[in-house]
Short mmCIF file of C-alpha atoms and ligand atoms in Angstrom, two decimals:
data_model
loop_
_atom_site.label_atom_id
_atom_site.label_comp_id
_atom_site.label_asym_id
_atom_site.label_seq_id
_atom_site.Cartn_x
_atom_site.Cartn_y
_atom_site.Cartn_z
CA UNK A 1 77.34 139.58 82.80
CA UNK A 2 80.71 138.62 80.27
CA UNK A 3 83.21 136.20 81.96
CA UNK A 4 86.76 135.65 80.47
CA UNK A 5 88.17 131.67 80.73
CA UNK A 6 91.74 131.84 81.14
CA UNK A 7 94.30 129.36 82.06
CA UNK A 8 97.37 127.25 81.43
CA UNK A 9 94.90 124.30 79.71
CA UNK A 10 95.10 122.35 76.40
CA UNK A 11 92.59 122.28 74.28
CA UNK A 12 90.17 119.15 75.29
CA UNK A 13 90.41 120.88 79.02
CA UNK A 14 89.29 124.23 77.82
CA UNK A 15 86.51 122.93 75.55
CA UNK A 16 85.36 120.70 79.23
CA UNK A 17 85.45 123.43 81.41
CA UNK A 18 83.84 126.13 78.57
CA UNK A 19 81.16 123.22 78.25
CA UNK A 20 80.48 122.86 82.09
CA UNK A 21 80.89 126.27 82.88
CA UNK A 22 78.04 127.39 79.95
CA UNK A 23 75.85 124.72 81.25
CA UNK A 24 76.02 126.32 84.82
CA UNK A 25 75.18 129.82 83.66
CA UNK A 26 73.50 130.26 80.60
CA UNK A 27 72.30 133.51 81.19
CA UNK A 28 75.62 134.65 81.08
CA UNK A 29 78.46 134.80 78.14
CA UNK A 30 81.38 132.98 78.88
CA UNK A 31 84.26 134.36 75.93
CA UNK A 32 87.32 132.22 75.43
CA UNK A 33 89.92 134.97 74.22
CA UNK A 34 90.43 137.99 74.84
CA UNK A 35 88.76 140.07 71.89
CA UNK A 36 85.65 138.86 71.83
CA UNK A 37 83.60 141.18 73.67
CA UNK A 38 85.62 144.82 74.50
CA UNK A 39 88.40 144.83 76.98
CA UNK A 40 86.27 147.15 79.58
CA UNK A 41 83.59 144.79 79.11
CA UNK A 42 85.70 141.90 80.77
CA UNK A 43 83.19 141.62 84.43
CA UNK A 44 84.96 138.62 85.98
CA UNK A 45 87.80 135.87 84.95
CA UNK A 46 87.56 132.42 85.40
CA UNK A 47 90.99 131.39 85.62
CA UNK A 48 93.77 128.25 86.06
CA UNK A 49 96.83 129.38 86.68
CA UNK A 50 96.94 132.05 83.59
CA UNK A 51 100.17 133.05 82.20
CA UNK A 52 101.25 136.20 84.20
CA UNK A 53 99.81 139.78 82.45
CA UNK A 54 96.34 137.95 81.01
CA UNK A 55 94.76 140.34 83.39
CA UNK A 56 95.99 143.19 82.89
CA UNK A 57 94.06 146.80 81.29
CA UNK A 58 90.56 144.81 82.46
CA UNK A 59 88.82 148.01 83.72
CA UNK A 60 85.72 146.45 83.66
CA UNK A 61 86.70 143.46 85.87
CA UNK A 62 85.53 143.11 89.47
CA UNK A 63 86.26 139.36 89.78
CA UNK A 64 89.01 137.12 89.48
CA UNK A 65 87.46 133.05 90.40
CA UNK A 66 90.50 130.55 90.40
CA UNK A 67 89.59 126.81 89.16
CA UNK A 68 91.77 126.80 91.19
CA UNK A 69 92.23 125.74 95.26
CA UNK A 70 95.68 126.89 95.94
CA UNK A 71 96.22 130.38 94.39
CA UNK A 72 100.05 130.65 95.16
CA UNK A 73 101.12 130.73 91.06
CA UNK A 74 98.32 132.93 90.90
CA UNK A 75 98.78 135.73 93.62
CA UNK A 76 102.79 135.72 92.17
CA UNK A 77 101.69 137.15 89.01
CA UNK A 78 103.06 141.27 90.04
CA UNK A 79 100.58 142.61 86.92
CA UNK A 80 97.22 140.83 89.01
CA UNK A 81 95.12 144.42 89.38
CA UNK A 82 95.60 144.83 92.60
CA UNK A 83 92.06 145.65 93.62
CA UNK A 84 90.07 143.22 92.48
CA UNK A 85 88.63 140.31 94.64
CA UNK A 86 90.16 136.99 93.74
CA UNK A 87 88.30 133.68 95.23
CA UNK A 88 89.74 130.81 95.02
CA UNK A 89 88.09 127.25 94.75
CA UNK A 90 86.43 125.55 97.57
CA UNK A 91 84.81 122.58 96.78
CA UNK A 92 83.17 119.20 99.22
CA UNK A 93 84.14 117.00 96.86
CA UNK A 94 87.64 118.39 96.45
CA UNK A 95 87.64 118.15 99.72
CA UNK A 96 86.81 114.66 99.51
CA UNK A 97 89.17 113.66 97.16
CA UNK A 98 91.97 114.98 99.45
CA UNK A 99 90.50 113.37 102.32
CA UNK A 100 90.31 109.70 100.16
CA UNK A 101 94.17 110.57 99.13
CA UNK A 102 95.22 111.28 102.78
CA UNK A 103 93.56 108.25 104.13
CA UNK A 104 94.78 106.16 101.50
CA UNK A 105 98.74 107.22 102.31
CA UNK A 106 97.61 107.22 106.00
CA UNK A 107 96.48 103.85 105.72
CA UNK A 108 99.76 102.10 104.52
CA UNK A 109 101.82 104.61 106.51
CA UNK A 110 100.49 102.75 109.43
CA UNK A 111 100.02 99.01 108.12
CA UNK A 112 103.45 98.79 106.35
CA UNK A 113 101.90 98.06 102.98
CA UNK A 114 104.89 100.21 101.24
CA UNK A 115 107.07 98.17 102.73
CA UNK A 116 105.15 94.96 101.79
CA UNK A 117 105.35 96.32 98.06
CA UNK A 118 109.40 96.63 98.45
CA UNK A 119 109.43 93.25 99.68
CA UNK A 120 107.12 91.88 96.55
CA UNK A 121 109.36 93.65 94.30
CA UNK A 122 112.48 91.58 96.05
CA UNK A 123 110.67 88.28 96.46
CA UNK A 124 111.07 88.45 99.88
CA UNK A 125 108.34 87.25 101.93
CA UNK A 126 108.10 88.62 105.29
CA UNK A 127 105.59 89.83 108.20
CA UNK A 128 105.81 93.12 109.90
CA UNK A 129 104.17 94.04 114.06
CA UNK A 130 100.78 95.16 112.86
CA UNK A 131 99.86 98.35 114.86
CA UNK A 132 96.64 99.78 115.61
CA UNK A 133 95.11 102.99 113.93
CA UNK A 134 95.47 104.91 117.65
CA UNK A 135 98.46 103.98 118.28
CA UNK A 136 100.10 106.25 115.53
CA UNK A 137 99.14 110.00 115.76
CA UNK A 138 98.60 111.75 113.01
CA UNK A 139 99.85 115.43 112.65
CA UNK A 140 98.18 118.25 109.96
CA UNK A 141 99.83 120.97 109.19
CA UNK A 142 96.80 123.68 107.84
CA UNK A 143 93.57 122.84 109.21
CA UNK A 144 91.53 125.16 106.50
CA UNK A 145 89.19 123.24 103.75
CA UNK A 146 91.22 120.25 103.33
CA UNK A 147 92.73 119.97 106.65
CA UNK A 148 89.30 119.68 107.94
CA UNK A 149 88.19 117.10 105.48
CA UNK A 150 91.24 115.04 106.18
CA UNK A 151 91.21 115.60 109.91
CA UNK A 152 87.77 114.40 109.95
CA UNK A 153 88.68 111.76 108.13
CA UNK A 154 91.64 109.87 109.94
CA UNK A 155 89.50 110.85 113.33
CA UNK A 156 86.75 108.34 111.75
CA UNK A 157 88.90 105.94 111.06
CA UNK A 158 90.80 105.46 114.69
CA UNK A 159 93.67 107.63 114.64
CA UNK A 160 94.80 110.44 117.19
CA UNK A 161 94.92 113.31 115.07
CA UNK A 162 96.07 116.79 115.65
CA UNK A 163 96.64 120.18 113.70
CA UNK A 164 98.75 123.23 113.13
CA UNK A 165 97.04 126.45 112.43
CA UNK A 166 98.54 129.99 112.31
CA UNK A 167 98.06 132.03 115.96
CA UNK A 168 95.21 133.20 117.04
CA UNK A 169 94.14 136.64 115.38
CA UNK A 170 96.85 136.34 112.81
CA UNK A 171 94.09 137.01 110.10
CA UNK A 172 94.13 134.49 106.75
CA UNK A 173 91.05 133.46 104.51
CA UNK A 174 89.36 130.95 107.16
CA UNK A 175 90.11 132.12 110.45
CA UNK A 176 87.68 131.54 113.30
CA UNK A 177 86.18 127.98 110.97
CA UNK A 178 85.92 125.42 113.39
CA UNK A 179 88.07 122.06 114.30
CA UNK A 180 86.48 118.96 113.46
CA UNK A 181 85.38 116.93 117.13
CA UNK A 182 88.61 114.91 118.64
CA UNK A 183 90.74 116.83 116.69
CA UNK A 184 93.45 118.45 118.82
CA UNK A 185 94.58 121.84 117.41
CA UNK A 186 98.40 123.44 117.25
CA UNK A 187 98.48 127.24 117.00
CA UNK A 188 101.60 129.45 115.72
CA UNK A 189 105.22 128.61 115.16
CA UNK A 190 105.99 128.15 118.49
CA UNK A 191 103.72 125.11 119.29
CA UNK A 192 105.07 123.22 116.49
CA UNK A 193 107.91 121.34 117.46
CA UNK A 194 106.01 119.99 120.76
CA UNK A 195 103.32 118.49 117.90
CA UNK A 196 105.63 117.20 115.52
CA UNK A 197 107.69 115.27 118.56
CA UNK A 198 104.29 112.72 118.82
CA UNK A 199 103.95 112.47 115.29
CA UNK A 200 103.91 108.90 113.37
CA UNK A 201 102.72 110.40 109.86
CA UNK A 202 103.05 114.16 109.29
CA UNK A 203 100.74 115.66 106.15
CA UNK A 204 101.13 118.78 104.78
CA UNK A 205 97.72 120.63 104.21
CA UNK A 206 99.87 124.34 104.07
CA UNK A 207 99.35 126.75 101.61
CA UNK A 208 102.14 128.44 99.83
CA UNK A 209 103.11 131.74 101.54
CA UNK A 210 106.42 133.13 102.45
CA UNK A 211 106.36 132.24 105.36
CA UNK A 212 105.27 128.36 105.04
CA UNK A 213 107.66 128.23 101.86
CA UNK A 214 110.74 125.88 102.64
CA UNK A 215 109.48 124.99 106.09
CA UNK A 216 109.43 121.41 105.62
CA UNK A 217 113.94 121.11 105.96
CA UNK A 218 115.99 119.46 107.91
CA UNK A 219 115.24 121.59 111.11
CA UNK A 220 111.12 120.33 110.72
CA UNK A 221 112.01 116.65 109.98
CA UNK A 222 114.99 116.43 113.42
CA UNK A 223 111.64 117.33 115.12
CA UNK A 224 109.83 114.20 114.44
CA UNK A 225 110.49 110.56 115.67
CA UNK A 226 112.52 108.23 113.86
CA UNK A 227 111.23 106.60 111.38
CA UNK A 228 108.25 108.58 110.88
CA UNK A 229 106.53 109.25 107.42
CA UNK A 230 105.84 112.23 105.27
CA UNK A 231 102.83 112.92 102.92
CA UNK A 232 103.20 116.21 100.55
CA UNK A 233 100.03 116.87 99.58
CA UNK A 234 100.57 120.38 99.17
CA UNK A 235 102.98 122.52 97.03
CA UNK A 236 106.44 121.37 96.07
CA UNK A 237 107.89 124.68 97.25
CA UNK A 238 107.05 123.87 101.17
CA UNK A 239 109.67 121.10 100.74
CA UNK A 240 113.44 121.31 100.77
CA UNK A 241 114.45 118.25 98.74
CA UNK A 242 117.93 117.52 99.26
CA UNK A 243 116.96 117.92 103.69
CA UNK A 244 114.15 115.16 102.47
CA UNK A 245 116.78 112.70 100.44
CA UNK A 246 118.92 113.43 103.73
CA UNK A 247 116.38 112.51 106.07
CA UNK A 248 115.53 109.17 103.78
CA UNK A 249 119.09 108.87 104.03
CA UNK A 250 119.30 108.75 107.72
CA UNK A 251 116.08 106.39 108.65
CA UNK A 252 114.77 109.41 110.50
CA UNK A 253 112.37 110.01 107.26
CA UNK A 254 110.42 106.16 107.22
CA UNK A 255 108.78 106.52 104.32
CA UNK A 256 107.71 109.90 102.15
CA UNK A 257 103.83 109.77 100.19
CA UNK A 258 104.81 113.25 97.56
CA UNK A 259 102.59 114.57 95.26
CA UNK A 260 103.81 118.26 94.30
CA UNK A 261 107.18 118.88 93.64
CA UNK A 262 108.55 122.51 93.25
CA UNK A 263 109.02 121.75 89.62
CA UNK A 264 106.41 119.96 88.13
CA UNK A 265 106.29 117.54 85.60
CA UNK A 266 109.35 116.50 88.27
CA UNK A 267 112.16 116.26 85.95
CA UNK A 268 112.94 112.57 84.59
CA UNK A 269 115.96 112.43 86.21
CA UNK A 270 114.85 113.23 89.68
CA UNK A 271 116.37 110.83 92.57
CA UNK A 272 112.44 110.53 93.38
CA UNK A 273 111.49 108.81 90.83
CA UNK A 274 113.48 105.81 91.96
CA UNK A 275 114.23 106.33 95.52
CA UNK A 276 112.73 103.11 97.44
CA UNK A 277 111.25 104.85 100.38
CA UNK A 278 109.33 107.43 98.00
CA UNK A 279 106.23 107.14 96.13
CA UNK A 280 104.98 109.93 94.25
CA UNK A 281 101.25 110.84 92.52
CA UNK A 282 101.75 113.50 89.57
CA UNK A 283 99.95 116.02 91.42
CA UNK A 284 96.37 114.35 91.50
CA UNK A 285 95.49 114.44 95.36
CA UNK A 286 92.45 116.32 94.72
CA UNK A 287 91.60 117.53 91.35
CA UNK A 288 89.42 120.03 90.69
CA UNK A 289 85.93 118.48 88.98
CA UNK A 290 84.46 120.87 86.46
CA UNK A 291 80.73 119.42 87.12
CA UNK A 292 80.97 120.70 91.10
CA UNK A 293 83.69 123.02 90.47
CA UNK A 294 81.07 125.02 88.16
CA UNK A 295 78.47 125.31 90.28
CA UNK A 296 80.67 126.65 92.57
CA UNK A 297 81.79 129.50 90.16
CA UNK A 298 78.11 129.98 88.94
CA UNK A 299 76.97 130.75 92.44
CA UNK A 300 80.15 133.83 92.32
CA UNK A 301 79.11 135.17 89.34
CA UNK A 302 75.67 135.16 90.40
CA UNK A 303 76.12 136.72 93.84
CA UNK A 304 79.01 139.31 91.49
CA UNK A 305 75.84 140.24 89.34
CA UNK A 306 73.23 140.79 91.86
CA UNK A 307 75.57 142.79 94.33
CA UNK A 308 76.25 140.42 97.21
CA UNK A 309 78.59 138.77 99.62
CA UNK A 310 81.19 136.90 97.08
CA UNK A 311 82.11 133.28 99.06
CA UNK A 312 86.14 132.25 99.44
CA UNK A 313 88.07 135.54 99.06
CA UNK A 314 91.63 135.16 99.26
CA UNK A 315 93.20 137.47 101.50
CA UNK A 316 96.18 138.90 99.34
CA UNK A 317 98.14 140.01 102.35
CA UNK A 318 98.52 136.13 103.77
CA UNK A 319 98.90 134.57 100.47
CA UNK A 320 95.52 132.32 100.98
P1 LIG B 401 93.15 126.78 103.64
O1 LIG B 401 91.42 126.39 103.20
O2 LIG B 401 93.53 128.53 102.60
O3 LIG B 401 93.79 126.20 104.43
C1 LIG B 401 95.17 127.17 105.10
C2 LIG B 401 95.48 126.40 106.80
O4 LIG B 401 96.51 126.26 106.59
C3 LIG B 401 94.15 127.63 107.53
O5 LIG B 401 94.14 126.03 108.48
C4 LIG B 401 95.70 128.31 108.30
O6 LIG B 401 95.68 128.99 109.65
C5 LIG B 401 96.70 127.27 107.94
N1 LIG B 401 98.31 128.25 107.96
C6 LIG B 401 98.02 129.16 106.51
N2 LIG B 401 99.36 129.60 107.15
C7 LIG B 401 99.86 129.13 108.18
C8 LIG B 401 101.15 129.33 108.98
N3 LIG B 401 102.37 130.34 108.71
N4 LIG B 401 101.30 128.82 110.09
C9 LIG B 401 100.28 128.14 110.19
N5 LIG B 401 99.50 127.21 109.66
C10 LIG B 401 99.16 128.28 108.29
O7 LIG B 401 93.84 126.19 102.19
P2 LIG B 401 93.27 124.50 101.72
O8 LIG B 401 92.11 124.94 100.95
O9 LIG B 401 92.83 123.45 102.43
O10 LIG B 401 94.45 123.85 100.45
C11 LIG B 401 95.70 123.40 101.68
C12 LIG B 401 97.17 123.49 100.82
O11 LIG B 401 96.07 122.11 99.95
C13 LIG B 401 97.35 123.93 99.70
O12 LIG B 401 98.31 124.00 99.64
C14 LIG B 401 96.78 124.31 98.18
O13 LIG B 401 97.78 124.97 97.31
C15 LIG B 401 97.16 122.67 97.74
N6 LIG B 401 96.10 121.57 97.31
C16 LIG B 401 96.32 120.75 96.41
C17 LIG B 401 95.99 120.00 95.71
C18 LIG B 401 95.95 118.50 94.81
O14 LIG B 401 95.79 117.57 94.61
N7 LIG B 401 97.97 118.12 95.72
C19 LIG B 401 94.27 119.92 95.47
C20 LIG B 401 93.96 121.57 96.31
C21 LIG B 401 94.44 121.76 96.93
P3 LIG B 401 94.28 129.62 109.59
O15 LIG B 401 92.95 128.27 109.96
O16 LIG B 401 94.69 129.86 111.47
O17 LIG B 401 93.82 130.71 108.63
C1 LIG B 402 95.58 121.69 93.38
O1 LIG B 402 96.67 121.69 94.11
C2 LIG B 402 94.56 123.66 93.68
O2 LIG B 402 95.41 123.91 94.07
O3 LIG B 402 93.22 123.17 92.99
#
């Protein structure tokens, strides 16, 4: 089969991906640009947030395989061919990376390590009360690939963990997946305020869809206990930045850990950069690893070639 690799890569990234994908799929031809073979002969597109219109007029296309886990930017392309299945990246190595980031943030919030970093900066020697993990309830928004890995890791670490997902029967690509042992599950909008009221740490791992865009706003933040920590590892557009800044100023939110932003890279003059109660990362909570991800892509391409069911398909209507 002929495969087209296309995305918002620099040359070095594209070459790294091309090498890894070719090694994983020696029996298939990987094109790095349109025109290398006839457009009608491209069977699968392997994409990383390609520019809108990149997949237009490829009549032989039978699979769009994303190298990103989140497909919100891909689905925003109005020219995406309607009938072609879209698969997203689901890689256990990525889920584990996300679990590590969430564990780091939760531990640092729970033990006050971000506050001690501020104290160091101020030359201040002051011991704070020490809490046990079982005294710090964590709520994970989204119980999909990432949310499950995070919840599992936090349960192992002794935190009381609950998670929020869609209502039963609401659809979605991963419906019916089991919650990890020890995790209390809340479903649907009506259950959210009660879940928030219990949470000292809120970790966002929702997909960005029309239902979840802007969900983390003043109303939601006000439902958390005063001084709670917010960890956004999903998408920047889930969060209303002005509402978070106001909640930090009032003390309603004690500390925020932000990996994702509505506009990336974050503008040089954004107030988050210098905010004493914001720790930010440059969208690195869970990077796609070309080595393991290429094997995931190869399995789906092989399934396509053999007419077998494709894995990790996106439910376009649900947006994830
Ligand atoms: P996923 O497997 O698709 O899981 C989505 C979860 O969110 C599911 O549990 C789903 O509920 C729930 N959900 C969806 N819409 C909802 C709604 N309206 N109300 C309540 N729950 C809802 O997604 P994933 O692979 O875990 O990815 C999670 C997020 O991480 C995405 O935003 C992705 O873009 C982001 N991400 C970030 C990085 C990074 O480096 N920062 C890396 C990878 C991914 P059901 O289970 O009931 O369907
Ligand atoms: C990263 O944010 C991804 O969606 O893979």
